[in-house]
Amino acid sequence: MPTRRGEPKKAAECLRTALRDYNLKFGTILNDPDLASLRASPEFKELQEEARLGGEDIGYSFRRDLKLISEVQAPFRGVRRFFYVAFSAAAGISLLFTVPRLFRAIKGGDGAPDIWETVGNAGINIGGIIVLVALFFWDNKKEEEQLAQISRNETLSRLPLRLSTNRIVELVQLRDTVRPVILAGKKESVSSALQKAERFRTELLRRGVLLVPVIWGEGRTPQVEKKGFGVSKKAATALPSIGVDQGSTRI
C-alpha cells in the first residue's frame, strides 16, 4: 500500500519536535529500520539538512556528532583557527599603534617617524589581517563542506543491499567486514567490468572486496505492503538488489 500523501511531512514534523524538545539523537533516526522509506523522501533530506546546520528549531545534537567526526578527520583545524585568531589580534594591536605614527609621519616635523617605513608597517599589518581573516573563513567553508559530505555518507551507508545469499543488509553493516566497491553504469559496461574482475577473484576475496553492481534505469519497483514507514521482514525479501535483479556479486 503506497504511503499516503502528506504522511512523510507529518512524520518529519514529529521528528523535528522530538529532536528539539526531547533531545532525540539523529543517529537513532538514521538507524531505525522502520524509517527506511521516510529516509528516501524529500522531507527527510530537508530535515537532515536542517539538523546538519543546527538551530533552535531542531537542536544541535546531530551537528555536534558531525563535528566530532570532522575533528577526527581534520584534527589540526582547531589549532589553525587558534593561530588565525591570535595572529589577527596581534596584527590588529600593532596596527592600532602604527596608525598614530602614520599621522605623525604625514604631518612631518622634528621627531616624526619615517613615512615609508611607517606605511610599510601599516601595509603589512593590514595585509596580514586580510589574509588571516580570509583563511579563517576559507577553513569554515571547508568544514561545512566536510560536514555535508559526512552527512551524505551517513545517509548512503543506510542503503539496502542484497547479497548473493539473498540476504538484505545495509551498507553500514558491512563496515569492518568487507570493503564495498560500487560498479555503476549501463548494463554492458558493468557486465564488462565484472568479467574483467573475474581474473582477480582470489586476490579480491583475500582483501575482502565486495563488488556491488548498479545498473542505471533497470531496477524494479516491487509492490510492498508497508505499515507506517517500515518494511516487514517478509516483504524485505521481495526488495530488488541495488541495480540488478540477481543481487550483488562478491568475487
PDB file of N, CA, C and O in Angstrom, residues 14-87:
ATOM      1  N   CYS A  14       7.068  15.588  13.353  1.00  0.00           N
ATOM      2  CA  CYS A  14       7.150  14.902  14.644  1.00  0.00           C
ATOM      3  C   CYS A  14       8.607  14.663  15.046  1.00  0.00           C
ATOM      4  O   CYS A  14       8.982  14.853  16.211  1.00  0.00           O
ATOM      5  N   LEU A  15       9.419  14.266  14.082  1.00  0.00           N
ATOM      6  CA  LEU A  15      10.833  14.042  14.373  1.00  0.00           C
ATOM      7  C   LEU A  15      11.530  15.352  14.715  1.00  0.00           C
ATOM      8  O   LEU A  15      12.410  15.392  15.581  1.00  0.00           O
ATOM      9  N   ARG A  16      11.143  16.413  14.047  1.00  0.00           N
ATOM     10  CA  ARG A  16      11.729  17.723  14.340  1.00  0.00           C
ATOM     11  C   ARG A  16      11.417  18.133  15.779  1.00  0.00           C
ATOM     12  O   ARG A  16      12.281  18.659  16.493  1.00  0.00           O
ATOM     13  N   THR A  17      10.186  17.870  16.199  1.00  0.00           N
ATOM     14  CA  THR A  17       9.798  18.171  17.580  1.00  0.00           C
ATOM     15  C   THR A  17      10.577  17.317  18.571  1.00  0.00           C
ATOM     16  O   THR A  17      11.037  17.801  19.615  1.00  0.00           O
ATOM     17  N   ALA A  18      10.750  16.028  18.237  1.00  0.00           N
ATOM     18  CA  ALA A  18      11.495  15.129  19.126  1.00  0.00           C
ATOM     19  C   ALA A  18      12.958  15.545  19.230  1.00  0.00           C
ATOM     20  O   ALA A  18      13.561  15.476  20.306  1.00  0.00           O
ATOM     21  N   LEU A  19      13.536  15.989  18.123  1.00  0.00           N
ATOM     22  CA  LEU A  19      14.925  16.443  18.144  1.00  0.00           C
ATOM     23  C   LEU A  19      15.082  17.701  18.993  1.00  0.00           C
ATOM     24  O   LEU A  19      16.064  17.857  19.722  1.00  0.00           O
ATOM     25  N   ARG A  20      14.103  18.582  18.904  1.00  0.00           N
ATOM     26  CA  ARG A  20      14.195  19.860  19.606  1.00  0.00           C
ATOM     27  C   ARG A  20      13.845  19.738  21.083  1.00  0.00           C
ATOM     28  O   ARG A  20      14.576  20.237  21.943  1.00  0.00           O
ATOM     29  N   ASP A  21      12.749  19.051  21.385  1.00  0.00           N
ATOM     30  CA  ASP A  21      12.217  19.069  22.749  1.00  0.00           C
ATOM     31  C   ASP A  21      12.627  17.872  23.598  1.00  0.00           C
ATOM     32  O   ASP A  21      12.639  17.960  24.826  1.00  0.00           O
ATOM     33  N   TYR A  22      12.944  16.759  22.951  1.00  0.00           N
ATOM     34  CA  TYR A  22      13.228  15.537  23.713  1.00  0.00           C
ATOM     35  C   TYR A  22      14.654  15.027  23.498  1.00  0.00           C
ATOM     36  O   TYR A  22      14.966  13.904  23.881  1.00  0.00           O
ATOM     37  N   ASN A  23      15.481  15.853  22.857  1.00  0.00           N
ATOM     38  CA  ASN A  23      16.904  15.532  22.688  1.00  0.00           C
ATOM     39  C   ASN A  23      17.113  14.191  21.985  1.00  0.00           C
ATOM     40  O   ASN A  23      18.010  13.422  22.329  1.00  0.00           O
ATOM     41  N   LEU A  24      16.255  13.902  21.010  1.00  0.00           N
ATOM     42  CA  LEU A  24      16.410  12.684  20.222  1.00  0.00           C
ATOM     43  C   LEU A  24      17.683  12.773  19.389  1.00  0.00           C
ATOM     44  O   LEU A  24      17.964  13.794  18.769  1.00  0.00           O
ATOM     45  N   LYS A  25      18.464  11.707  19.385  1.00  0.00           N
ATOM     46  CA  LYS A  25      19.675  11.658  18.582  1.00  0.00           C
ATOM     47  C   LYS A  25      19.321  11.394  17.124  1.00  0.00           C
ATOM     48  O   LYS A  25      18.530  10.493  16.829  1.00  0.00           O
ATOM     49  N   PHE A  26      19.925  12.165  16.236  1.00  0.00           N
ATOM     50  CA  PHE A  26      19.627  11.974  14.819  1.00  0.00           C
ATOM     51  C   PHE A  26      20.128  10.617  14.339  1.00  0.00           C
ATOM     52  O   PHE A  26      19.571  10.027  13.416  1.00  0.00           O
ATOM     53  N   GLY A  27      21.175  10.110  14.987  1.00  0.00           N
ATOM     54  CA  GLY A  27      21.662   8.785  14.635  1.00  0.00           C
ATOM     55  C   GLY A  27      20.615   7.708  14.856  1.00  0.00           C
ATOM     56  O   GLY A  27      20.587   6.697  14.150  1.00  0.00           O
ATOM     57  N   THR A  28      19.731   7.926  15.839  1.00  0.00           N
ATOM     58  CA  THR A  28      18.647   6.973  16.079  1.00  0.00           C
ATOM     59  C   THR A  28      17.702   6.927  14.888  1.00  0.00           C
ATOM     60  O   THR A  28      17.230   5.860  14.485  1.00  0.00           O
ATOM     61  N   ILE A  29      17.445   8.099  14.304  1.00  0.00           N
ATOM     62  CA  ILE A  29      16.580   8.166  13.123  1.00  0.00           C
ATOM     63  C   ILE A  29      17.245   7.457  11.947  1.00  0.00           C
ATOM     64  O   ILE A  29      16.593   6.737  11.183  1.00  0.00           O
ATOM     65  N   LEU A  30      18.557   7.645  11.810  1.00  0.00           N
ATOM     66  CA  LEU A  30      19.271   7.013  10.704  1.00  0.00           C
ATOM     67  C   LEU A  30      19.320   5.496  10.848  1.00  0.00           C
ATOM     68  O   LEU A  30      19.331   4.771   9.850  1.00  0.00           O
ATOM     69  N   ASN A  31      19.342   5.010  12.086  1.00  0.00           N
ATOM     70  CA  ASN A  31      19.497   3.572  12.319  1.00  0.00           C
ATOM     71  C   ASN A  31      18.175   2.821  12.410  1.00  0.00           C
ATOM     72  O   ASN A  31      18.169   1.591  12.352  1.00  0.00           O
ATOM     73  N   ASP A  32      17.061   3.536  12.564  1.00  0.00           N
ATOM     74  CA  ASP A  32      15.774   2.875  12.754  1.00  0.00           C
ATOM     75  C   ASP A  32      15.304   2.248  11.438  1.00  0.00           C
ATOM     76  O   ASP A  32      15.049   2.963  10.463  1.00  0.00           O
ATOM     77  N   PRO A  33      15.175   0.922  11.366  1.00  0.00           N
ATOM     78  CA  PRO A  33      14.737   0.289  10.108  1.00  0.00           C
ATOM     79  C   PRO A  33      13.306   0.640   9.732  1.00  0.00           C
ATOM     80  O   PRO A  33      12.940   0.589   8.556  1.00  0.00           O
ATOM     81  N   ASP A  34      12.471   1.000  10.710  1.00  0.00           N
ATOM     82  CA  ASP A  34      11.086   1.354  10.404  1.00  0.00           C
ATOM     83  C   ASP A  34      10.972   2.691   9.676  1.00  0.00           C
ATOM     84  O   ASP A  34       9.904   3.029   9.164  1.00  0.00           O
ATOM     85  N   LEU A  35      12.057   3.457   9.650  1.00  0.00           N
ATOM     86  CA  LEU A  35      12.039   4.758   8.979  1.00  0.00           C
ATOM     87  C   LEU A  35      12.771   4.712   7.642  1.00  0.00           C
ATOM     88  O   LEU A  35      13.126   5.755   7.094  1.00  0.00           O
ATOM     89  N   ALA A  36      12.979   3.505   7.119  1.00  0.00           N
ATOM     90  CA  ALA A  36      13.750   3.356   5.882  1.00  0.00           C
ATOM     91  C   ALA A  36      13.103   4.104   4.722  1.00  0.00           C
ATOM     92  O   ALA A  36      13.775   4.818   3.969  1.00  0.00           O
ATOM     93  N   SER A  37      11.791   3.953   4.558  1.00  0.00           N
ATOM     94  CA  SER A  37      11.132   4.619   3.433  1.00  0.00           C
ATOM     95  C   SER A  37      11.056   6.127   3.638  1.00  0.00           C
ATOM     96  O   SER A  37      11.086   6.892   2.671  1.00  0.00           O
ATOM     97  N   LEU A  38      10.969   6.566   4.889  1.00  0.00           N
ATOM     98  CA  LEU A  38      10.967   8.006   5.156  1.00  0.00           C
ATOM     99  C   LEU A  38      12.300   8.625   4.773  1.00  0.00           C
ATOM    100  O   LEU A  38      12.353   9.739   4.242  1.00  0.00           O
ATOM    101  N   ARG A  39      13.387   7.894   5.005  1.00  0.00           N
ATOM    102  CA  ARG A  39      14.711   8.426   4.695  1.00  0.00           C
ATOM    103  C   ARG A  39      14.918   8.629   3.200  1.00  0.00           C
ATOM    104  O   ARG A  39      15.858   9.306   2.789  1.00  0.00           O
ATOM    105  N   ALA A  40      14.060   8.033   2.382  1.00  0.00           N
ATOM    106  CA  ALA A  40      14.154   8.221   0.930  1.00  0.00           C
ATOM    107  C   ALA A  40      13.310   9.393   0.441  1.00  0.00           C
ATOM    108  O   ALA A  40      13.308   9.687  -0.753  1.00  0.00           O
ATOM    109  N   SER A  41      12.613  10.070   1.344  1.00  0.00           N
ATOM    110  CA  SER A  41      11.699  11.138   0.945  1.00  0.00           C
ATOM    111  C   SER A  41      12.397  12.494   0.955  1.00  0.00           C
ATOM    112  O   SER A  41      13.374  12.700   1.676  1.00  0.00           O
ATOM    113  N   PRO A  42      11.905  13.442   0.160  1.00  0.00           N
ATOM    114  CA  PRO A  42      12.474  14.801   0.170  1.00  0.00           C
ATOM    115  C   PRO A  42      12.335  15.470   1.530  1.00  0.00           C
ATOM    116  O   PRO A  42      13.179  16.283   1.911  1.00  0.00           O
ATOM    117  N   GLU A  43      11.265  15.132   2.264  1.00  0.00           N
ATOM    118  CA  GLU A  43      11.066  15.732   3.586  1.00  0.00           C
ATOM    119  C   GLU A  43      12.198  15.354   4.536  1.00  0.00           C
ATOM    120  O   GLU A  43      12.638  16.179   5.345  1.00  0.00           O
ATOM    121  N   PHE A  44      12.669  14.113   4.424  1.00  0.00           N
ATOM    122  CA  PHE A  44      13.767  13.698   5.295  1.00  0.00           C
ATOM    123  C   PHE A  44      15.061  14.407   4.916  1.00  0.00           C
ATOM    124  O   PHE A  44      15.849  14.785   5.788  1.00  0.00           O
ATOM    125  N   LYS A  45      15.296  14.573   3.621  1.00  0.00           N
ATOM    126  CA  LYS A  45      16.502  15.284   3.188  1.00  0.00           C
ATOM    127  C   LYS A  45      16.501  16.713   3.715  1.00  0.00           C
ATOM    128  O   LYS A  45      17.539  17.243   4.120  1.00  0.00           O
ATOM    129  N   GLU A  46      15.335  17.333   3.710  1.00  0.00           N
ATOM    130  CA  GLU A  46      15.221  18.685   4.262  1.00  0.00           C
ATOM    131  C   GLU A  46      15.480  18.679   5.767  1.00  0.00           C
ATOM    132  O   GLU A  46      16.186  19.551   6.295  1.00  0.00           O
ATOM    133  N   LEU A  47      14.922  17.678   6.450  1.00  0.00           N
ATOM    134  CA  LEU A  47      15.135  17.554   7.893  1.00  0.00           C
ATOM    135  C   LEU A  47      16.612  17.331   8.208  1.00  0.00           C
ATOM    136  O   LEU A  47      17.161  17.924   9.145  1.00  0.00           O
ATOM    137  N   GLN A  48      17.266  16.495   7.417  1.00  0.00           N
ATOM    138  CA  GLN A  48      18.677  16.205   7.648  1.00  0.00           C
ATOM    139  C   GLN A  48      19.538  17.443   7.431  1.00  0.00           C
ATOM    140  O   GLN A  48      20.493  17.687   8.177  1.00  0.00           O
ATOM    141  N   GLU A  49      19.196  18.233   6.424  1.00  0.00           N
ATOM    142  CA  GLU A  49      19.959  19.454   6.170  1.00  0.00           C
ATOM    143  C   GLU A  49      19.788  20.441   7.321  1.00  0.00           C
ATOM    144  O   GLU A  49      20.752  21.093   7.745  1.00  0.00           O
ATOM    145  N   GLU A  50      18.571  20.551   7.848  1.00  0.00           N
ATOM    146  CA  GLU A  50      18.341  21.423   8.998  1.00  0.00           C
ATOM    147  C   GLU A  50      19.136  20.936  10.207  1.00  0.00           C
ATOM    148  O   GLU A  50      19.721  21.736  10.944  1.00  0.00           O
ATOM    149  N   ALA A  51      19.142  19.622  10.415  1.00  0.00           N
ATOM    150  CA  ALA A  51      19.877  19.066  11.555  1.00  0.00           C
ATOM    151  C   ALA A  51      21.377  19.276  11.393  1.00  0.00           C
ATOM    152  O   ALA A  51      22.093  19.491  12.371  1.00  0.00           O
ATOM    153  N   ARG A  52      21.863  19.219  10.154  1.00  0.00           N
ATOM    154  CA  ARG A  52      23.295  19.436   9.919  1.00  0.00           C
ATOM    155  C   ARG A  52      23.699  20.861  10.268  1.00  0.00           C
ATOM    156  O   ARG A  52      24.756  21.099  10.871  1.00  0.00           O
ATOM    157  N   LEU A  53      22.846  21.819   9.916  1.00  0.00           N
ATOM    158  CA  LEU A  53      23.146  23.219  10.200  1.00  0.00           C
ATOM    159  C   LEU A  53      22.908  23.559  11.667  1.00  0.00           C
ATOM    160  O   LEU A  53      23.554  24.453  12.214  1.00  0.00           O
ATOM    161  N   GLY A  54      21.973  22.838  12.313  1.00  0.00           N
ATOM    162  CA  GLY A  54      21.662  23.107  13.711  1.00  0.00           C
ATOM    163  C   GLY A  54      20.828  24.366  13.863  1.00  0.00           C
ATOM    164  O   GLY A  54      20.692  25.176  12.945  1.00  0.00           O
ATOM    165  N   GLY A  55      20.241  24.541  15.021  1.00  0.00           N
ATOM    166  CA  GLY A  55      19.419  25.718  15.270  1.00  0.00           C
ATOM    167  C   GLY A  55      18.462  25.481  16.420  1.00  0.00           C
ATOM    168  O   GLY A  55      18.310  24.359  16.920  1.00  0.00           O
ATOM    169  N   GLU A  56      17.809  26.548  16.840  1.00  0.00           N
ATOM    170  CA  GLU A  56      16.883  26.447  17.964  1.00  0.00           C
ATOM    171  C   GLU A  56      15.687  25.566  17.639  1.00  0.00           C
ATOM    172  O   GLU A  56      15.107  24.941  18.520  1.00  0.00           O
ATOM    173  N   ASP A  57      15.303  25.514  16.357  1.00  0.00           N
ATOM    174  CA  ASP A  57      14.106  24.767  15.977  1.00  0.00           C
ATOM    175  C   ASP A  57      14.338  23.266  15.889  1.00  0.00           C
ATOM    176  O   ASP A  57      13.378  22.501  15.841  1.00  0.00           O
ATOM    177  N   ILE A  58      15.590  22.851  15.863  1.00  0.00           N
ATOM    178  CA  ILE A  58      15.848  21.421  15.657  1.00  0.00           C
ATOM    179  C   ILE A  58      16.944  20.882  16.569  1.00  0.00           C
ATOM    180  O   ILE A  58      17.163  19.680  16.656  1.00  0.00           O
ATOM    181  N   GLY A  59      17.625  21.751  17.269  1.00  0.00           N
ATOM    182  CA  GLY A  59      18.674  21.305  18.179  1.00  0.00           C
ATOM    183  C   GLY A  59      20.026  21.196  17.492  1.00  0.00           C
ATOM    184  O   GLY A  59      20.156  21.377  16.280  1.00  0.00           O
ATOM    185  N   TYR A  60      21.043  20.887  18.288  1.00  0.00           N
ATOM    186  CA  TYR A  60      22.412  20.858  17.776  1.00  0.00           C
ATOM    187  C   TYR A  60      23.075  19.489  17.934  1.00  0.00           C
ATOM    188  O   TYR A  60      24.274  19.365  17.712  1.00  0.00           O
ATOM    189  N   SER A  61      22.315  18.465  18.331  1.00  0.00           N
ATOM    190  CA  SER A  61      22.936  17.170  18.621  1.00  0.00           C
ATOM    191  C   SER A  61      23.578  16.556  17.378  1.00  0.00           C
ATOM    192  O   SER A  61      24.702  16.038  17.437  1.00  0.00           O
ATOM    193  N   PHE A  62      22.873  16.598  16.245  1.00  0.00           N
ATOM    194  CA  PHE A  62      23.424  16.000  15.025  1.00  0.00           C
ATOM    195  C   PHE A  62      24.650  16.765  14.549  1.00  0.00           C
ATOM    196  O   PHE A  62      25.645  16.167  14.129  1.00  0.00           O
ATOM    197  N   ARG A  63      24.594  18.093  14.635  1.00  0.00           N
ATOM    198  CA  ARG A  63      25.741  18.895  14.223  1.00  0.00           C
ATOM    199  C   ARG A  63      26.948  18.617  15.122  1.00  0.00           C
ATOM    200  O   ARG A  63      28.079  18.559  14.641  1.00  0.00           O
ATOM    201  N   ARG A  64      26.704  18.439  16.417  1.00  0.00           N
ATOM    202  CA  ARG A  64      27.810  18.111  17.324  1.00  0.00           C
ATOM    203  C   ARG A  64      28.438  16.776  16.952  1.00  0.00           C
ATOM    204  O   ARG A  64      29.665  16.625  16.955  1.00  0.00           O
ATOM    205  N   ASP A  65      27.602  15.801  16.624  1.00  0.00           N
ATOM    206  CA  ASP A  65      28.131  14.492  16.226  1.00  0.00           C
ATOM    207  C   ASP A  65      28.958  14.603  14.945  1.00  0.00           C
ATOM    208  O   ASP A  65      30.024  13.988  14.822  1.00  0.00           O
ATOM    209  N   LEU A  66      28.449  15.388  13.988  1.00  0.00           N
ATOM    210  CA  LEU A  66      29.185  15.564  12.736  1.00  0.00           C
ATOM    211  C   LEU A  66      30.512  16.275  12.972  1.00  0.00           C
ATOM    212  O   LEU A  66      31.533  15.930  12.359  1.00  0.00           O
ATOM    213  N   LYS A  67      30.507  17.254  13.870  1.00  0.00           N
ATOM    214  CA  LYS A  67      31.741  17.996  14.143  1.00  0.00           C
ATOM    215  C   LYS A  67      32.773  17.106  14.832  1.00  0.00           C
ATOM    216  O   LYS A  67      33.983  17.269  14.616  1.00  0.00           O
ATOM    217  N   LEU A  68      32.310  16.170  15.651  1.00  0.00           N
ATOM    218  CA  LEU A  68      33.248  15.237  16.278  1.00  0.00           C
ATOM    219  C   LEU A  68      33.937  14.373  15.221  1.00  0.00           C
ATOM    220  O   LEU A  68      35.154  14.151  15.271  1.00  0.00           O
ATOM    221  N   ILE A  69      33.145  13.896  14.249  1.00  0.00           N
ATOM    222  CA  ILE A  69      33.730  13.112  13.159  1.00  0.00           C
ATOM    223  C   ILE A  69      34.669  13.981  12.331  1.00  0.00           C
ATOM    224  O   ILE A  69      35.755  13.548  11.920  1.00  0.00           O
ATOM    225  N   SER A  70      34.262  15.230  12.110  1.00  0.00           N
ATOM    226  CA  SER A  70      35.087  16.154  11.333  1.00  0.00           C
ATOM    227  C   SER A  70      36.417  16.422  12.025  1.00  0.00           C
ATOM    228  O   SER A  70      37.462  16.510  11.371  1.00  0.00           O
ATOM    229  N   GLU A  71      36.388  16.543  13.341  1.00  0.00           N
ATOM    230  CA  GLU A  71      37.627  16.797  14.082  1.00  0.00           C
ATOM    231  C   GLU A  71      38.581  15.612  14.007  1.00  0.00           C
ATOM    232  O   GLU A  71      39.802  15.791  14.011  1.00  0.00           O
ATOM    233  N   VAL A  72      38.015  14.414  13.931  1.00  0.00           N
ATOM    234  CA  VAL A  72      38.866  13.233  13.778  1.00  0.00           C
ATOM    235  C   VAL A  72      39.528  13.237  12.399  1.00  0.00           C
ATOM    236  O   VAL A  72      40.714  12.907  12.259  1.00  0.00           O
ATOM    237  N   GLN A  73      38.768  13.631  11.386  1.00  0.00           N
ATOM    238  CA  GLN A  73      39.297  13.642  10.024  1.00  0.00           C
ATOM    239  C   GLN A  73      40.241  14.818   9.779  1.00  0.00           C
ATOM    240  O   GLN A  73      41.143  14.722   8.942  1.00  0.00           O
ATOM    241  N   ALA A  74      40.021  15.926  10.473  1.00  0.00           N
ATOM    242  CA  ALA A  74      40.885  17.107  10.320  1.00  0.00           C
ATOM    243  C   ALA A  74      41.276  17.599  11.713  1.00  0.00           C
ATOM    244  O   ALA A  74      40.749  18.603  12.202  1.00  0.00           O
ATOM    245  N   PRO A  75      42.197  16.902  12.381  1.00  0.00           N
ATOM    246  CA  PRO A  75      42.488  17.201  13.793  1.00  0.00           C
ATOM    247  C   PRO A  75      43.166  18.540  14.032  1.00  0.00           C
ATOM    248  O   PRO A  75      43.153  19.039  15.156  1.00  0.00           O
ATOM    249  N   PHE A  76      43.775  19.140  13.006  1.00  0.00           N
ATOM    250  CA  PHE A  76      44.522  20.376  13.214  1.00  0.00           C
ATOM    251  C   PHE A  76      43.730  21.626  12.833  1.00  0.00           C
ATOM    252  O   PHE A  76      44.276  22.727  12.848  1.00  0.00           O
ATOM    253  N   ARG A  77      42.451  21.454  12.492  1.00  0.00           N
ATOM    254  CA  ARG A  77      41.661  22.625  12.114  1.00  0.00           C
ATOM    255  C   ARG A  77      41.511  23.588  13.292  1.00  0.00           C
ATOM    256  O   ARG A  77      41.623  24.806  13.135  1.00  0.00           O
ATOM    257  N   GLY A  78      41.267  23.069  14.469  1.00  0.00           N
ATOM    258  CA  GLY A  78      41.130  23.929  15.643  1.00  0.00           C
ATOM    259  C   GLY A  78      42.414  24.676  15.954  1.00  0.00           C
ATOM    260  O   GLY A  78      42.383  25.853  16.341  1.00  0.00           O
ATOM    261  N   VAL A  79      43.557  24.010  15.769  1.00  0.00           N
ATOM    262  CA  VAL A  79      44.852  24.667  16.004  1.00  0.00           C
ATOM    263  C   VAL A  79      45.059  25.788  14.997  1.00  0.00           C
ATOM    264  O   VAL A  79      45.513  26.889  15.351  1.00  0.00           O
ATOM    265  N   ARG A  80      44.728  25.511  13.739  1.00  0.00           N
ATOM    266  CA  ARG A  80      44.873  26.548  12.708  1.00  0.00           C
ATOM    267  C   ARG A  80      44.005  27.753  13.033  1.00  0.00           C
ATOM    268  O   ARG A  80      44.453  28.902  12.910  1.00  0.00           O
ATOM    269  N   ARG A  81      42.782  27.515  13.446  1.00  0.00           N
ATOM    270  CA  ARG A  81      41.892  28.630  13.768  1.00  0.00           C
ATOM    271  C   ARG A  81      42.429  29.448  14.934  1.00  0.00           C
ATOM    272  O   ARG A  81      42.303  30.676  14.947  1.00  0.00           O
ATOM    273  N   PHE A  82      43.000  28.772  15.905  1.00  0.00           N
ATOM    274  CA  PHE A  82      43.572  29.495  17.042  1.00  0.00           C
ATOM    275  C   PHE A  82      44.664  30.450  16.568  1.00  0.00           C
ATOM    276  O   PHE A  82      44.709  31.620  16.979  1.00  0.00           O
ATOM    277  N   PHE A  83      45.539  29.971  15.696  1.00  0.00           N
ATOM    278  CA  PHE A  83      46.613  30.829  15.206  1.00  0.00           C
ATOM    279  C   PHE A  83      46.075  31.938  14.307  1.00  0.00           C
ATOM    280  O   PHE A  83      46.604  33.056  14.311  1.00  0.00           O
ATOM    281  N   TYR A  84      45.029  31.647  13.522  1.00  0.00           N
ATOM    282  CA  TYR A  84      44.416  32.697  12.710  1.00  0.00           C
ATOM    283  C   TYR A  84      43.932  33.838  13.602  1.00  0.00           C
ATOM    284  O   TYR A  84      44.187  35.023  13.329  1.00  0.00           O
ATOM    285  N   VAL A  85      43.217  33.478  14.667  1.00  0.00           N
ATOM    286  CA  VAL A  85      42.666  34.495  15.572  1.00  0.00           C
ATOM    287  C   VAL A  85      43.785  35.208  16.319  1.00  0.00           C
ATOM    288  O   VAL A  85      43.782  36.445  16.447  1.00  0.00           O
ATOM    289  N   ALA A  86      44.762  34.445  16.809  1.00  0.00           N
ATOM    290  CA  ALA A  86      45.846  35.041  17.592  1.00  0.00           C
ATOM    291  C   ALA A  86      46.673  36.008  16.747  1.00  0.00           C
ATOM    292  O   ALA A  86      46.968  37.137  17.174  1.00  0.00           O
ATOM    293  N   PHE A  87      47.046  35.583  15.545  1.00  0.00           N
ATOM    294  CA  PHE A  87      47.863  36.447  14.691  1.00  0.00           C
ATOM    295  C   PHE A  87      47.067  37.652  14.189  1.00  0.00           C
ATOM    296  O   PHE A  87      47.622  38.742  14.024  1.00  0.00           O
TER     297      PHE A  87
END
